[in-house]
Short mmCIF file of C-alpha atoms in Angstrom, two decimals:
data_model
loop_
_atom_site.label_atom_id
_atom_site.label_comp_id
_atom_site.label_asym_id
_atom_site.label_seq_id
_atom_site.Cartn_x
_atom_site.Cartn_y
_atom_site.Cartn_z
CA MET A 1 -26.82 5.36 64.89
CA LEU A 2 -25.56 3.11 62.11
CA LYS A 3 -28.33 1.25 60.33
CA LYS A 4 -28.07 -2.51 60.51
CA ARG A 5 -26.83 -4.45 57.48
CA ILE A 6 -27.81 -7.85 56.15
CA ILE A 7 -24.77 -9.48 54.58
CA ALA A 8 -24.41 -12.60 52.45
CA CYS A 9 -21.17 -14.58 52.53
CA MET A 10 -19.77 -16.70 49.75
CA ASP A 11 -17.03 -19.09 50.86
CA ILE A 12 -15.08 -19.99 47.71
CA GLN A 13 -13.14 -23.20 47.14
CA ASP A 14 -11.85 -24.23 43.70
CA GLY A 15 -13.88 -21.43 42.14
CA GLU A 16 -17.22 -22.58 43.58
CA VAL A 17 -19.34 -21.44 46.51
CA VAL A 18 -19.18 -23.96 49.36
CA LYS A 19 -20.55 -24.21 52.90
CA GLY A 20 -19.51 -26.24 55.90
CA ILE A 21 -20.54 -26.86 59.50
CA ASN A 22 -18.15 -25.80 62.28
CA PHE A 23 -15.60 -25.05 59.51
CA ILE A 24 -15.59 -28.68 58.29
CA ASP A 25 -17.84 -31.00 56.19
CA ILE A 26 -17.61 -28.69 53.16
CA GLN A 27 -20.41 -29.00 50.58
CA ARG A 28 -20.91 -27.28 47.23
CA ALA A 29 -23.50 -24.49 47.15
CA GLY A 30 -23.41 -22.96 43.68
CA ASP A 31 -21.83 -20.67 41.12
CA PRO A 32 -20.38 -17.48 42.67
CA ILE A 33 -21.23 -15.12 39.81
CA ALA A 34 -24.84 -16.32 39.58
CA LEU A 35 -25.29 -16.14 43.36
CA ALA A 36 -23.76 -12.68 43.58
CA LYS A 37 -26.10 -11.36 40.87
CA ARG A 38 -29.08 -12.93 42.64
CA TYR A 39 -28.17 -11.32 45.96
CA ALA A 40 -27.81 -7.89 44.39
CA VAL A 41 -31.31 -8.23 42.91
CA GLU A 42 -32.80 -9.55 46.16
CA GLY A 43 -31.60 -6.55 48.17
CA ILE A 44 -28.68 -7.88 50.20
CA ASP A 45 -26.83 -4.88 51.65
CA GLU A 46 -23.32 -6.24 51.23
CA LEU A 47 -21.52 -9.27 49.88
CA VAL A 48 -18.47 -10.99 51.39
CA PHE A 49 -16.26 -13.24 49.25
CA LEU A 50 -13.82 -15.47 51.18
CA ASP A 51 -11.38 -17.71 49.34
CA ILE A 52 -11.27 -20.18 52.23
CA THR A 53 -8.29 -22.30 51.16
CA ALA A 54 -6.03 -19.54 49.79
CA THR A 55 -4.06 -19.25 53.03
CA ILE A 56 -3.46 -22.94 53.65
CA GLU A 57 -2.65 -23.49 49.97
CA ASN A 58 -0.25 -20.53 50.16
CA ARG A 59 -1.67 -18.74 47.13
CA LYS A 60 -3.35 -15.45 46.29
CA THR A 61 -7.08 -14.80 46.17
CA LEU A 62 -8.77 -15.57 42.84
CA ILE A 63 -8.44 -12.06 41.40
CA SER A 64 -10.05 -12.84 38.02
CA LEU A 65 -13.16 -14.18 39.73
CA VAL A 66 -13.27 -11.11 41.97
CA SER A 67 -13.18 -8.89 38.89
CA LYS A 68 -16.01 -10.83 37.19
CA ILE A 69 -18.24 -10.65 40.28
CA ALA A 70 -17.54 -6.95 40.83
CA SER A 71 -18.59 -6.18 37.26
CA GLU A 72 -21.98 -7.84 37.84
CA ILE A 73 -23.06 -6.23 41.12
CA ASN A 74 -23.67 -2.76 42.52
CA ILE A 75 -23.47 -3.42 46.26
CA PRO A 76 -20.47 -3.16 48.64
CA PHE A 77 -18.17 -6.12 48.09
CA THR A 78 -15.61 -7.40 50.61
CA VAL A 79 -12.92 -9.84 49.53
CA GLY A 80 -10.65 -12.00 51.69
CA GLY A 81 -8.47 -15.07 51.59
CA GLY A 82 -4.70 -15.34 51.21
CA ILE A 83 -4.06 -11.58 51.39
CA SER A 84 -0.67 -11.09 53.03
CA THR A 85 0.69 -7.86 51.51
CA LYS A 86 -0.42 -4.29 50.92
CA GLU A 87 0.18 -4.81 47.20
CA GLN A 88 -2.28 -7.72 47.05
CA ALA A 89 -4.90 -5.60 48.80
CA VAL A 90 -4.42 -2.76 46.33
CA ALA A 91 -4.70 -5.18 43.38
CA LEU A 92 -8.01 -6.54 44.68
CA VAL A 93 -9.44 -3.05 45.14
CA ARG A 94 -8.39 -2.25 41.58
CA ALA A 95 -10.17 -5.44 40.49
CA GLY A 96 -13.40 -4.19 42.04
CA ALA A 97 -13.38 -5.02 45.75
CA ASP A 98 -14.68 -2.27 48.02
CA LYS A 99 -13.14 -3.70 51.18
CA ILE A 100 -10.37 -6.18 51.99
CA SER A 101 -10.69 -8.84 54.67
CA ILE A 102 -7.55 -10.16 56.36
CA ASN A 103 -7.25 -12.78 59.06
CA SER A 104 -4.24 -15.12 59.32
CA ALA A 105 -1.81 -12.62 57.83
CA ALA A 106 -2.86 -10.01 60.39
CA ILE A 107 -2.26 -12.50 63.20
CA LYS A 108 1.21 -13.29 61.87
CA ARG A 109 2.10 -9.65 61.26
CA PRO A 110 -0.30 -7.15 62.85
CA ALA A 111 1.47 -4.21 61.16
CA LEU A 112 -0.20 -5.31 57.91
CA ILE A 113 -3.47 -3.84 59.21
CA THR A 114 -1.88 -0.41 59.54
CA GLU A 115 -0.09 -0.65 56.19
CA ILE A 116 -3.30 -1.39 54.27
CA ALA A 117 -5.26 1.22 56.25
CA GLU A 118 -2.68 3.89 55.45
CA GLU A 119 -2.71 2.94 51.76
CA LEU A 120 -6.45 2.46 51.18
CA GLY A 121 -8.11 4.01 54.25
CA SER A 122 -9.46 2.28 57.36
CA GLN A 123 -12.88 1.96 55.74
CA CYS A 124 -11.37 -0.60 53.34
CA VAL A 125 -9.88 -2.82 56.05
CA VAL A 126 -11.96 -5.60 57.58
CA VAL A 127 -10.25 -7.90 60.05
CA ALA A 128 -11.94 -11.28 60.19
CA ILE A 129 -11.73 -12.99 63.57
CA ASP A 130 -12.53 -16.70 63.76
CA THR A 131 -13.19 -17.55 67.37
CA LYS A 132 -13.90 -20.71 69.32
CA PHE A 133 -15.08 -21.17 72.90
CA GLU A 134 -13.07 -23.79 74.75
CA ASP A 135 -11.61 -24.16 78.23
CA GLY A 136 -13.79 -21.32 79.43
CA LYS A 137 -12.52 -18.68 77.00
CA TRP A 138 -13.01 -17.44 73.43
CA TRP A 139 -9.79 -18.06 71.50
CA VAL A 140 -8.73 -16.74 68.10
CA TYR A 141 -8.02 -19.29 65.37
CA SER A 142 -6.05 -18.83 62.16
CA ALA A 143 -5.60 -20.71 58.85
CA GLY A 144 -9.33 -21.08 58.22
CA GLY A 145 -10.04 -22.32 61.73
CA ARG A 146 -7.28 -24.91 61.69
CA ILE A 147 -4.75 -23.39 64.10
CA LYS A 148 -5.49 -22.23 67.64
CA THR A 149 -3.56 -19.11 68.62
CA SER A 150 -2.65 -17.74 72.05
CA LEU A 151 -4.83 -14.68 71.41
CA GLU A 152 -7.99 -14.08 73.40
CA THR A 153 -10.74 -12.75 71.17
CA GLU A 154 -11.75 -9.59 73.00
CA GLN A 155 -8.14 -8.43 73.39
CA TRP A 156 -7.33 -9.15 69.74
CA ALA A 157 -10.41 -7.23 68.60
CA ASP A 158 -9.25 -4.24 70.66
CA GLU A 159 -5.78 -4.49 69.12
CA VAL A 160 -6.95 -4.64 65.49
CA ALA A 161 -9.15 -1.60 66.05
CA ARG A 162 -6.16 0.26 67.49
CA LEU A 163 -4.02 -0.71 64.50
CA GLY A 164 -6.45 0.83 62.02
CA ALA A 165 -9.07 -1.75 61.07
CA GLY A 166 -12.33 -0.17 60.00
CA GLU A 167 -14.50 -3.18 60.76
CA ILE A 168 -14.45 -6.61 62.40
CA LEU A 169 -16.05 -9.72 60.94
CA LEU A 170 -16.54 -11.95 63.97
CA THR A 171 -17.30 -15.62 63.29
CA SER A 172 -18.11 -18.10 66.04
CA MET A 173 -16.72 -21.46 65.00
CA ASN A 174 -18.94 -23.14 67.60
CA ASN A 175 -22.06 -21.73 65.93
CA ASP A 176 -20.95 -21.84 62.29
CA GLY A 177 -23.38 -23.77 60.10
CA THR A 178 -25.51 -24.98 63.04
CA LYS A 179 -28.45 -22.65 62.24
CA GLU A 180 -29.05 -22.35 65.99
CA GLY A 181 -28.34 -18.63 66.27
CA PHE A 182 -25.41 -16.25 66.56
CA ALA A 183 -23.01 -16.35 69.52
CA LEU A 184 -24.59 -13.43 71.36
CA ASP A 185 -22.15 -13.46 74.28
CA ILE A 186 -18.87 -12.94 72.41
CA THR A 187 -20.55 -10.70 69.84
CA LYS A 188 -21.79 -8.48 72.64
CA GLN A 189 -18.38 -8.43 74.35
CA VAL A 190 -16.48 -7.50 71.20
CA ALA A 191 -19.03 -4.92 70.01
CA ASN A 192 -18.93 -3.28 73.45
CA LYS A 193 -15.12 -3.30 73.49
CA VAL A 194 -14.46 -1.56 70.17
CA THR A 195 -15.79 1.59 68.54
CA ILE A 196 -15.65 0.23 64.97
CA PRO A 197 -18.50 -1.72 63.35
CA VAL A 198 -18.78 -5.42 64.15
CA ILE A 199 -20.41 -7.99 61.85
CA ALA A 200 -21.85 -11.05 63.59
CA SER A 201 -21.24 -14.31 61.74
CA GLY A 202 -21.91 -17.99 62.37
CA GLY A 203 -25.17 -19.69 63.24
CA ALA A 204 -27.96 -17.84 61.43
CA GLY A 205 -30.84 -20.20 60.77
CA GLU A 206 -34.01 -18.12 60.84
CA VAL A 207 -35.29 -14.56 60.97
CA ARG A 208 -35.47 -14.60 64.76
CA HIS A 209 -31.69 -14.97 65.00
CA PHE A 210 -31.16 -11.65 63.22
CA GLU A 211 -33.62 -9.99 65.58
CA GLU A 212 -31.76 -11.41 68.58
CA VAL A 213 -28.31 -10.26 67.52
CA PHE A 214 -29.47 -6.74 66.68
CA GLU A 215 -31.58 -6.36 69.82
CA ASN A 216 -29.05 -7.82 72.24
CA THR A 217 -25.70 -6.63 70.89
CA LYS A 218 -24.23 -3.54 69.23
CA ALA A 219 -23.36 -5.49 66.06
CA THR A 220 -24.08 -3.33 63.03
CA GLY A 221 -24.19 -6.21 60.57
CA ALA A 222 -25.30 -9.84 60.53
CA LEU A 223 -23.89 -12.28 58.02
CA ALA A 224 -25.29 -15.56 56.77
CA ALA A 225 -24.50 -18.03 54.02
CA SER A 226 -26.45 -21.25 53.56
CA ILE A 227 -29.89 -19.89 54.49
CA PHE A 228 -29.50 -17.36 51.67
CA HIS A 229 -27.74 -19.71 49.24
CA TYR A 230 -30.55 -22.28 49.45
CA GLY A 231 -33.42 -19.81 49.71
CA GLU A 232 -34.39 -20.86 53.24
CA VAL A 233 -34.80 -17.22 54.30
CA SER A 234 -36.03 -14.51 51.94
CA VAL A 235 -34.00 -11.32 52.11
CA SER A 236 -37.07 -9.13 51.52
CA GLU A 237 -39.13 -10.90 54.19
CA LEU A 238 -36.22 -10.75 56.64
CA LYS A 239 -35.87 -7.00 56.14
CA GLN A 240 -39.60 -6.41 56.44
CA THR A 241 -39.76 -8.38 59.68
CA LEU A 242 -36.88 -6.39 61.15
CA LYS A 243 -38.54 -3.14 60.14
CA ASN A 244 -41.74 -4.31 61.83
CA LYS A 245 -39.66 -4.82 64.99
CA ASN A 246 -38.47 -1.21 64.74
CA ILE A 247 -34.90 -2.27 63.95
CA ALA A 248 -33.31 0.35 61.69
CA ILE A 249 -31.88 -1.41 58.66
CA ARG A 250 -30.44 -0.30 55.33
#
């Protein structure tokens, strides 16, 4: 059984870490290099860097910043935002990323998943799925949560796994930033549907929420942002509590 991972996410806008609620109301949260170094020291298992406006601004991920962060940390580092070609993915791995996260580009051209997987290996390919519950179903959104697609979340997750993704980063837009807990229903559905690891994202507010997602779904990772950025939850205390609950973690 895969041990559970605690993952910190840094949403980057204009070179700074930011955080929003339900993908809007964006606020500054700090310097990415300083935060990344702090997380590595505190014992975070993995770090995710998402350049959240790269796609809508039609530009590449901030590769120089990726390189600087990678040189300062010794934990697995996933990078996403504006990646639309195999060549861009390769450049980011050369800059120090361990894994590449794609979202909108994969929706537009699903073959990109296979191309990057064949070049770098499936273990390097994370497909981020932003999902929103409305009209009785979970729908996939693209462009940083701005555009609703015709894709249903569970079916899209199955498709990206088939195409060669090594992992899914599943973010509930309904729960994002609310600190009221992860979306257990869709996380459970997706994690049951696919055989690749699923990271739960959106809604973490306290230690109990991590317990819930690990005890009630097959998610192998749980991601949070603001509660770690602002020191509301201690990484060491979170891990100790999970261990006390007999949840196998890294």
